[in-house]
Phi, psi and omega in degrees: 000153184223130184232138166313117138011108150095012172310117193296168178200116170342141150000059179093030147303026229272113189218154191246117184284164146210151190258152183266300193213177188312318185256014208235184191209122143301111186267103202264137165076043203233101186271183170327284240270355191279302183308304174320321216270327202293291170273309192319287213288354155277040170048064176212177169244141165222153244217093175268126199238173163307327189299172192212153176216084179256143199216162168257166199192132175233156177198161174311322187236186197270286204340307196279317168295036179225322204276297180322303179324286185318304210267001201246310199280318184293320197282004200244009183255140200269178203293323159333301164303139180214065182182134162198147143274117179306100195270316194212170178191118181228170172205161199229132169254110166236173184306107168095343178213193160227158173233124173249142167274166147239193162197126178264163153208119182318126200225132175259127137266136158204187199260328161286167193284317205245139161280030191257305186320321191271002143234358112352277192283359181264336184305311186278333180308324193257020160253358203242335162298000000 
C-alpha cells in the first residue's frame, strides 16, 4: 500500500510509513484489506476505485527496476486520490539489464461516504478566499 505525502488518516491510525518517492509514502507491514478494516472501524472510508495505473520501469536488478515502475505508475494517479495498491508485478529478465510491469489501482481514504463531496469541498474551499 501506498498514502499520498500529508495524507489525512483518522485518529489513532498509527501505520508505519516510509517514504517511497517525492509524494507517496510506503505503508510498511500493512495489506488493503487490514488498512479497510482499520478505517471502516474509525468511521471513515476507504474508497476502492476503478482506476488502474500500469507503467514499466528498467534497472540493472529487478529491485530497481520494480521501484522505477512503482514511481513512474504512483506519479500517474490523480491528485484527488491519496491511497494506491498494489495489483500485479512481473519482471523480464534480459543481459545487463530486468525490465518490471507493475499495475496500480488508485484508493481513497476519506471521513465522507461519497466521493463527489471531496470536490464540494475543494471548490467551496477556493471560493471561500
Amino acid at each position: 500500500m501506498f498514502l499520498r505525502s500529508g495524507c489525512m488518516l483518522p485518529d489513532g491510525l498509527d501505520l508505519r510509513q516510509e517514504q517511497f518517492c517525492e509524494m507517496w509514502m510506503s505503508v510498511e507491514d500493512t495489506m488493503s484489506t487490514a488498512l479497510d478494516k482499520k478505517v471502516r472501524n474509525a468511521g471513515w472510508h476507504f474508497i476502492w476505485l476503478e482506476d488502474v495505473y500500469s507503467r514499466f520501469g528498467i534497472g540493472r536488478t529487478a529491485t530497481s527496476a520494480i521501484g522505477k515502475a512503482i514511481s513512474l505508475a504512483l506519479n500517474q494517479i490523480k491528485g484527488r486520490f491519496n491511497a494506491a495498491e498494489i495489483d500485479s508485478v512481473s519482471v523480464s529478465r534480459y543481459p545487463g539489464f530486468q525490465v518490471a510491469k507493475i499495475t496500480l489501482h488508485a484508493r481513497h481514504i476519506q471521513q465522507q461516504a461519497s466521493l463527489s463531496l471531496i470536490d464540494e469541498m475543494t471548490i467551496r474551499q477556493l471560493a471561500a478566499r
